[in-house]
XYZ file of C-alpha atoms in Angstrom:
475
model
C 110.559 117.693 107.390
C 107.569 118.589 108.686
C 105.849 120.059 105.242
C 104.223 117.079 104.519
C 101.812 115.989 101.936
C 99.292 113.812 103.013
C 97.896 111.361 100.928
C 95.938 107.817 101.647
C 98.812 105.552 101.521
C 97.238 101.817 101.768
C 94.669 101.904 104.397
C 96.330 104.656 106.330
C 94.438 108.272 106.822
C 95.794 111.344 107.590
C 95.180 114.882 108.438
C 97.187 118.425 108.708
C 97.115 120.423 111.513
C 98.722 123.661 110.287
C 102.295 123.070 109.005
C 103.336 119.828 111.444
C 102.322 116.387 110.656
C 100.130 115.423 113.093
C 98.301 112.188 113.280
C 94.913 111.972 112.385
C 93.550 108.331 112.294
C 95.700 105.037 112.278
C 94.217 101.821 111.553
C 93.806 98.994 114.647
C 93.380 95.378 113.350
C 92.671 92.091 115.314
C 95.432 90.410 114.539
C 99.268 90.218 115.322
C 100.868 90.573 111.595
C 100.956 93.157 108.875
C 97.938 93.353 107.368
C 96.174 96.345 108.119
C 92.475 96.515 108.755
C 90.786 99.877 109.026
C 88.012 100.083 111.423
C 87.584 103.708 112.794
C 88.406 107.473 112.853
C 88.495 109.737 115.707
C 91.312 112.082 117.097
C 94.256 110.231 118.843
C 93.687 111.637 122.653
C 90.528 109.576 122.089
C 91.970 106.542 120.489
C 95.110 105.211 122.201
C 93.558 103.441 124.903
C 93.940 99.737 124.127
C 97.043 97.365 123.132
C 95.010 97.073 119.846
C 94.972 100.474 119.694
C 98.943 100.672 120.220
C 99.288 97.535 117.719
C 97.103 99.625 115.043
C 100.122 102.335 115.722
C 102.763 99.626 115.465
C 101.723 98.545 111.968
C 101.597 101.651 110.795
C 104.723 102.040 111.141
C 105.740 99.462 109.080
C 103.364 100.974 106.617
C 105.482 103.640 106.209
C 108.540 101.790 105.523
C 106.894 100.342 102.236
C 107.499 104.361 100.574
C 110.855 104.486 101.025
C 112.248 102.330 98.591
C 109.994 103.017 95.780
C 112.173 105.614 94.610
C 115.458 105.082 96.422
C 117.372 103.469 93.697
C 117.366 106.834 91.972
C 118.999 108.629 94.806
C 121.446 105.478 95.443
C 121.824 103.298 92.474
C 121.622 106.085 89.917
C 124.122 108.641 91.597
C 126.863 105.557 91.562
C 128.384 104.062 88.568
C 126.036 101.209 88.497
C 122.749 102.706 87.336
C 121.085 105.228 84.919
C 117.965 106.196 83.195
C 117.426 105.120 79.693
C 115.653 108.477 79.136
C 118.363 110.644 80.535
C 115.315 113.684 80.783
C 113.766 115.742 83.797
C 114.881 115.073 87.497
C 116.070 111.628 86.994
C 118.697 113.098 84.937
C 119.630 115.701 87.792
C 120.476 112.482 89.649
C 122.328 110.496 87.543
C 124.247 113.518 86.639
C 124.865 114.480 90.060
C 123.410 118.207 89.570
C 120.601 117.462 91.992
C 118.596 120.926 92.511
C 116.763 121.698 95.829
C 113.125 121.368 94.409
C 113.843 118.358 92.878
C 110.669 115.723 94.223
C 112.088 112.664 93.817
C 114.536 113.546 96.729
C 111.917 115.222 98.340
C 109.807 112.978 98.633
C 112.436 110.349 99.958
C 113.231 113.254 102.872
C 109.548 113.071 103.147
C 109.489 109.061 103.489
C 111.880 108.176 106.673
C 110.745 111.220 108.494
C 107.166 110.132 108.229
C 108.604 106.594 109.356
C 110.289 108.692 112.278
C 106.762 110.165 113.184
C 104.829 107.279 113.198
C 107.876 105.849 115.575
C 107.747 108.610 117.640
C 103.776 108.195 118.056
C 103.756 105.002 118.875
C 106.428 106.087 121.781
C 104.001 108.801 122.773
C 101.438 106.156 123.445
C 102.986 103.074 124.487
C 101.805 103.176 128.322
C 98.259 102.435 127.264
C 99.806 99.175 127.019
C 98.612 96.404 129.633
C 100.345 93.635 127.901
C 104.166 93.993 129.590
C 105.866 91.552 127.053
C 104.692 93.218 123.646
C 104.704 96.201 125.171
C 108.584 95.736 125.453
C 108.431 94.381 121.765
C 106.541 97.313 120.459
C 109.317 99.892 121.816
C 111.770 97.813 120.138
C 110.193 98.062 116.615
C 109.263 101.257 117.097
C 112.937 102.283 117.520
C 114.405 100.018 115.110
C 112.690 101.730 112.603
C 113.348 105.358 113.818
C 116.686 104.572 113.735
C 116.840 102.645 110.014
C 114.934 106.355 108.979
C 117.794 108.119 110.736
C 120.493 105.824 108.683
C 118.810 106.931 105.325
C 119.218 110.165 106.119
C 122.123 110.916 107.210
C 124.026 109.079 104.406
C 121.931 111.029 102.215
C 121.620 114.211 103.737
C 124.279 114.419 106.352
C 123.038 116.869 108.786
C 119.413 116.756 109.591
C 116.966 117.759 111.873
C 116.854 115.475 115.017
C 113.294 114.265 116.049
C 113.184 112.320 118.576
C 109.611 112.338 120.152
C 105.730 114.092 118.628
C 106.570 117.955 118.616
C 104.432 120.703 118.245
C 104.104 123.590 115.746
C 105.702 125.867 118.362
C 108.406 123.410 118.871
C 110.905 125.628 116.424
C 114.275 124.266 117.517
C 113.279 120.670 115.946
C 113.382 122.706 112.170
C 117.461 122.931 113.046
C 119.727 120.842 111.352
C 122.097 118.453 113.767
C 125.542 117.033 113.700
C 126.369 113.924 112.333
C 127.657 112.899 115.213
C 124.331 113.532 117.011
C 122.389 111.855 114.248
C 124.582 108.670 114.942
C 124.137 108.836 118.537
C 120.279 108.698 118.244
C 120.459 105.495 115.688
C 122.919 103.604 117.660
C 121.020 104.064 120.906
C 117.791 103.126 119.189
C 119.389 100.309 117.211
C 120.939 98.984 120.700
C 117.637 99.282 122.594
C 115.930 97.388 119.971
C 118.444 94.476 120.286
C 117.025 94.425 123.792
C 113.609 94.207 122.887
C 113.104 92.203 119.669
C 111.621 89.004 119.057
C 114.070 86.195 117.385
C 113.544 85.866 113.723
C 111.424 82.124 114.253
C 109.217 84.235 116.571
C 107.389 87.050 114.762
C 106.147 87.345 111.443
C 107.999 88.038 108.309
C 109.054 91.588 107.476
C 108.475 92.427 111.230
C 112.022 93.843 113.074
C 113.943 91.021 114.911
C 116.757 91.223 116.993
C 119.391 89.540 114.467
C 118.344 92.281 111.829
C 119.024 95.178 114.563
C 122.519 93.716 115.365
C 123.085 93.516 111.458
C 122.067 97.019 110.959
C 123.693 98.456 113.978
C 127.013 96.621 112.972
C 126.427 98.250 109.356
C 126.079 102.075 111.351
C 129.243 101.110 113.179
C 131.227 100.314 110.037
C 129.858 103.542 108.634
C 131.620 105.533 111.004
C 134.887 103.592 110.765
C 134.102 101.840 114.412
C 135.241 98.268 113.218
C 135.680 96.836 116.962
C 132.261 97.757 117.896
C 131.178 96.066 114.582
C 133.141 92.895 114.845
C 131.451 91.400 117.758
C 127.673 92.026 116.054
C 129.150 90.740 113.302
C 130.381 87.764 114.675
C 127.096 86.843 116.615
C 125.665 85.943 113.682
C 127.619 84.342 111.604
C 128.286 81.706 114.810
C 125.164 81.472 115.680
C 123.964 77.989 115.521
C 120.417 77.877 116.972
C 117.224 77.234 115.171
C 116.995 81.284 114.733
C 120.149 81.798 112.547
C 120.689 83.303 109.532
C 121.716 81.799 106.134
C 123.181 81.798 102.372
C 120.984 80.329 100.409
C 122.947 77.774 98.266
C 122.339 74.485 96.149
C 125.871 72.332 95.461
C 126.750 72.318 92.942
C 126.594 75.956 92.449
C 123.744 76.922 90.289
C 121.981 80.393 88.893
C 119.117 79.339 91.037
C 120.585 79.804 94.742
C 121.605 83.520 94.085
C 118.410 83.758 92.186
C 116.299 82.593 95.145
C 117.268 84.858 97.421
C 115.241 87.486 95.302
C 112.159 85.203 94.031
C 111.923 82.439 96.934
C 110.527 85.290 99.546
C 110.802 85.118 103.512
C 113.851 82.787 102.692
C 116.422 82.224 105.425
C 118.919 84.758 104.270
C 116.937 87.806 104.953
C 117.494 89.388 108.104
C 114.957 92.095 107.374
C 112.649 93.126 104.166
C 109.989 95.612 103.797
C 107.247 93.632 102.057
C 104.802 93.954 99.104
C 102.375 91.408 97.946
C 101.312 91.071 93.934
C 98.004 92.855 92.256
C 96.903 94.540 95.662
C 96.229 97.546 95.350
C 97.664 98.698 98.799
C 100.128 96.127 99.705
C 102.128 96.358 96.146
C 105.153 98.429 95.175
C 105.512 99.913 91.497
C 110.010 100.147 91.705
C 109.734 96.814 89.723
C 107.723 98.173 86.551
C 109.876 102.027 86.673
C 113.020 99.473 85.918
C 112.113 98.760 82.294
C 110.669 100.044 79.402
C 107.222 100.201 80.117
C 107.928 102.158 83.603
C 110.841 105.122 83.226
C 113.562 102.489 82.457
C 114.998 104.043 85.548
C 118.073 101.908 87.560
C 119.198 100.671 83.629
C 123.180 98.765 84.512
C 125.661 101.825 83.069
C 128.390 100.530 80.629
C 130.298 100.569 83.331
C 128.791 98.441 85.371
C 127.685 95.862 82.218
C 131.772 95.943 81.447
C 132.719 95.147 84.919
C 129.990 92.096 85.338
C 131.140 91.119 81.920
C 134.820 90.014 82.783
C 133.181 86.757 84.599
C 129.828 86.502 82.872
C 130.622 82.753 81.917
C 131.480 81.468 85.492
C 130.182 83.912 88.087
C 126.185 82.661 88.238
C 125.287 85.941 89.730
C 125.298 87.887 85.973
C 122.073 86.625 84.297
C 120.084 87.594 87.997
C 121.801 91.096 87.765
C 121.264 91.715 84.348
C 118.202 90.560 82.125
C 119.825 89.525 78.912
C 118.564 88.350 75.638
C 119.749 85.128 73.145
C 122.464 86.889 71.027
C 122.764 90.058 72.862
C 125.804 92.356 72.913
C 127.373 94.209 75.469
C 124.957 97.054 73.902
C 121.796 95.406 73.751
C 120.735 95.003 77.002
C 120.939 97.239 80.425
C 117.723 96.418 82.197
C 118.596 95.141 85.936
C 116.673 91.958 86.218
C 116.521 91.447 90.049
C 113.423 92.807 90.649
C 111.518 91.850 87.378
C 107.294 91.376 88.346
C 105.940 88.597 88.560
C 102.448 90.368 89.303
C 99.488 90.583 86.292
C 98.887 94.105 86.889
C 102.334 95.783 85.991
C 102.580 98.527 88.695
C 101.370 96.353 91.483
C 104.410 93.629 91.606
C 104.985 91.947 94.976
C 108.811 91.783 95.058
C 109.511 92.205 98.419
C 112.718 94.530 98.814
C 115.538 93.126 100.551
C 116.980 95.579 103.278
C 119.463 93.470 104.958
C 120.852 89.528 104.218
C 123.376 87.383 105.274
C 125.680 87.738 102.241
C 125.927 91.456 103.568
C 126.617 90.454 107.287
C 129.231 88.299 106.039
C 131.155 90.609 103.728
C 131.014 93.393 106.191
C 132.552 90.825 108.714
C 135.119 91.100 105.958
C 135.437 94.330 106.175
C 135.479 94.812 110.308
C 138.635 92.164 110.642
C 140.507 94.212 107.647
C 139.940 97.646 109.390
C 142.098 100.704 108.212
C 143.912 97.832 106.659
C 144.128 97.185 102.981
C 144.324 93.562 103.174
C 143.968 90.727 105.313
C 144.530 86.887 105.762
C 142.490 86.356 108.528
C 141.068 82.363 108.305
C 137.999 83.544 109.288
C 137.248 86.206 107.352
C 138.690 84.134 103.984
C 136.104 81.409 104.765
C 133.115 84.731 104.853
C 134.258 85.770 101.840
C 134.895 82.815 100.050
C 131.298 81.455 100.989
C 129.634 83.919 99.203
C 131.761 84.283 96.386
C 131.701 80.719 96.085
C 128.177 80.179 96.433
C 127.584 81.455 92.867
C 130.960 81.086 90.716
C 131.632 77.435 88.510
C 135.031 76.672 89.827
C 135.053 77.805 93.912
C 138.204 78.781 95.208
C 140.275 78.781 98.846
C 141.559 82.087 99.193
C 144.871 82.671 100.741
C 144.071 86.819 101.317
C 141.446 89.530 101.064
C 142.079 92.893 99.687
C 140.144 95.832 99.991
C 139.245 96.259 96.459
C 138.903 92.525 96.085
C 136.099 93.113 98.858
C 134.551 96.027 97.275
C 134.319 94.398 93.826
C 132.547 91.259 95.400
C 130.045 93.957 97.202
C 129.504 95.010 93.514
C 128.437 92.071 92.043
C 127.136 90.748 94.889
C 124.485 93.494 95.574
C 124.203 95.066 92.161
C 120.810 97.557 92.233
C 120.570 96.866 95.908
C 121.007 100.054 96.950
C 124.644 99.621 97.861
C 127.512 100.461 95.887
C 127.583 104.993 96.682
C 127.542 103.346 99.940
C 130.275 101.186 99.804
C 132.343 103.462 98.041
C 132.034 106.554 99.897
C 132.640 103.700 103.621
C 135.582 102.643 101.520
C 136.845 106.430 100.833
C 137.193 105.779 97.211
C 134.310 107.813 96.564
C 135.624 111.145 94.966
C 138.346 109.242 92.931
C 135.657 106.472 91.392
C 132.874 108.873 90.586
C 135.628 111.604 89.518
C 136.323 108.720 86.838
C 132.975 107.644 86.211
C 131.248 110.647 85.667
C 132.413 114.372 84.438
C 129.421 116.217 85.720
C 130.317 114.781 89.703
C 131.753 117.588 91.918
C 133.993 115.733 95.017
C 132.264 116.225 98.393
C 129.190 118.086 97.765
C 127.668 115.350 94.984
C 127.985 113.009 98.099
C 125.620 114.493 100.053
C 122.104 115.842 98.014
C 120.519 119.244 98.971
C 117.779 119.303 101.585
C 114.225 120.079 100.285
C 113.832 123.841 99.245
C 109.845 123.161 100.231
C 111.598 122.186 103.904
C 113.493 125.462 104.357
C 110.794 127.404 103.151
C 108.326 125.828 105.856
C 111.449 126.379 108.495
C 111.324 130.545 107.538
C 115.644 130.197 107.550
C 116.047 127.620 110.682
C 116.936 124.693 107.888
C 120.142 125.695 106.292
C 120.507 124.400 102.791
C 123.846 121.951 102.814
C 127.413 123.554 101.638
C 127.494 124.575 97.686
C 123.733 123.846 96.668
């Protein structure tokens, strides 16, 4: 965790101070959005004196969200039975073959990701009472611990137990290298996930890709479900699928249904059915994202569909709209000739500098997991309400809609499937759905129940911790 490697990421400079991350120079801008403008260096007890200061901090913040998902799909995606590699060599293979080593970088540097996220949080915490400005002052705390706590989430479904930082330590600070419970973990994200409900600007008042409150309620709701809390979930849940003010949230459709409302929500950007994205822009050098070009042939051809997954989106190809966004096929194709997700295909001129945004949380999600809150421990339900959630997103992309009469639980996980296909999703789902061992037992002959569901912490991050990180069971 706190073996960094520091590297100029955008505009952002950093330096070590012995084996801790420590913060050397953040940028400060002159405007309220997220485009940041270097203008200095110095050390931080002489910086953070000014809200522009604290604003430079704030924006860095969200700079560091833009690592995580360059890689994430291979730690998500790829250990499910939706995704592979088409080269099937090196450390991508450890992943898709769930024999994940310690040393392997691509996980490392994903630990590496949300914890810098978390420090960058935790400094603009450290620093906030510089701030004359009362109202964004409130704001900034609120973004500040949104994204702490969307780190923490990352984590802990991928690591399980993990260090708990929760303000700027010190080299000394040794206890901080000591893995936490879960328990603890979720404690810190729903307490910083509920404080930033508090504080957060409604989704008409702030800029695009900025936290708002709707997003934190989503997210929070999605942390509840996670732990099986479904009646703290429903409510969240709920909130914003009612809401009718000019702030809500929702589906982007056309009637009839066509390809081009499910396509939209990936290629019609800052559209009304994102709650929160991290955003990239196209052919800028420090505000792109290369995830788009590593999906075909010219990248890795990582986050390929498996057969699996081509098979199971397949069985409606001709009615279900949402199967030529998933996959990118070609005139005469066979269920062999093609595998290459086409959700995130560039749009940019320079091929590892595309400007698809990615898509952390929309209302499609909010509305199937409102699915899944009224069904509970159930394994079915017929719930009017949460029939018309699920039958307005399936609907929104199939031919011939439908009026449901009941829900069932794999009904619901097979419309999270196609639904959100290379989003990240599906290990999720499965392992919140406790079908996890029996699926990927089926799927795959190389996955090991329980330990494949959690990957190994960083050997480089137990090394630095000389024995206070303890590697996780069986790696």
């Amino acid at each position: 965790m706190f073996n960094f490697k520091f590297r100029i990421m955008k505009k952002i400079k950093y330096t070590i101070f012995g084996s801790l991350l420590l913060l050397g120079v953040l940028t400060s801008c002159t405007k309220d959005d997220l485009d940041l403008k270097p203008i200095s260096s110095t050390y931080e007890e002489e910086f953070y004196k000014t809200d522009k200061d604290i604003l430079g901090l704030v924006l860095g913040v969200y700079d560091g969200l833009q690592a995580i998902p360059m890689r994430e799909f291979t730690l998500t995606e790829m250990r499910s039975d939706n995704a592979t590699s088409r080269i099937h060599e090196g450390e991508y293979q450890q992943l898709e073959t769930f024999n994940v080593d310690p040393t392997n970088s691509v996980s490392a540097g994903y630990y590496t990701a949300n914890y810098n996220v978390i420090f960058r949080a935790n400094t603009v915490l450290a620093h906030i009472d510089v701030m004359k400005d009362a109202a964004k002052k409130v704001n900034y705390i609120a973004e500040a611990k949104f994204s702490r706590a969307l780190a923490y989430f990352n984590l802990v479904r991928a690591y399980g137990e993990v260090p708990l930082v929760d303000k700027l330590v010190t080299p000394t600070e040794t206890t901080y290298f000591v893995k936490k419970p879960v328990a603890d973990v979720y404690a810190l994200i729903e307490a910083d996930f509920t404080g930033a409900i508090a504080g957060l600007p409604s989704r008409t008042s702030t800029t695009f890709g900025r936290a708002t409150k709707g997003a934190a309620q989503g997210l929070l709701a999605k942390v509840y479900l996670t732990q099986f809390k479904y009646s703290e979930a429903l409510p969240l849940l709920t909130s914003l699928i009612n809401d009718t003010s000019s702030n809500k949230y929702s589906l982007q459709t056309l009637s009839p249904p066509t390809l081009e409302a499910y396509k939209s929500v990936f290629y019609t950007e800052a559209n009304n059915e994102i709650l929160f994205a991290i955003p990239f822009v196209n052919d800028s050098r420090f505000e792109s994202q290369d995830f788009s070009i590593q999906m075909t042939i010219a990248g890795n051809a990582l986050n390929y569909a498996t057969a699996n997954l081509r098979t199971f989106l397949t069985v409606n190809s001709t009615t279900d709209l949402r199967f030529t966004t998933n996959l990118l096929t070609t005139v005469g194709a066979t269920s062999t000739s093609y595998g290459q997700n086409n959700k995130f295909t560039k749009n940019s001129i320079v091929a590892a500098q595309a400007g698809n945004d990615w898509i952390v949380l929309r209302m499609a999600d909010v509305l199937l997991l409102y699915v899944e809150a009224v069904m509970g421990t159930g394994t079915s339900t017929n719930d009017a309400a949460a029939i018309a959630a699920y039958d307005k997103v399936r609907n929104r992309s199939f031919v011939a809609p439908v009026v449901s009469t009941s829900i069932t639980k794999t009904m619901l996980l097979d419309q999270r499937r196609v639904e959100f296909a290379f989003e990240n999703q599906r290990l999720y789902d499965l392992i919140r759905f406790g079908i996890a061992n029996t699926v990927l037992s089926a799927y795959s002959n190389t996955f090991t129940t329980t330990k494949d569901l959690l990957l190994p912490l960083p050997q480089s991050e137990i090394n630095s911790s000389k024995g206070l990180l303890v590697q996780n069971p069986l790696y």
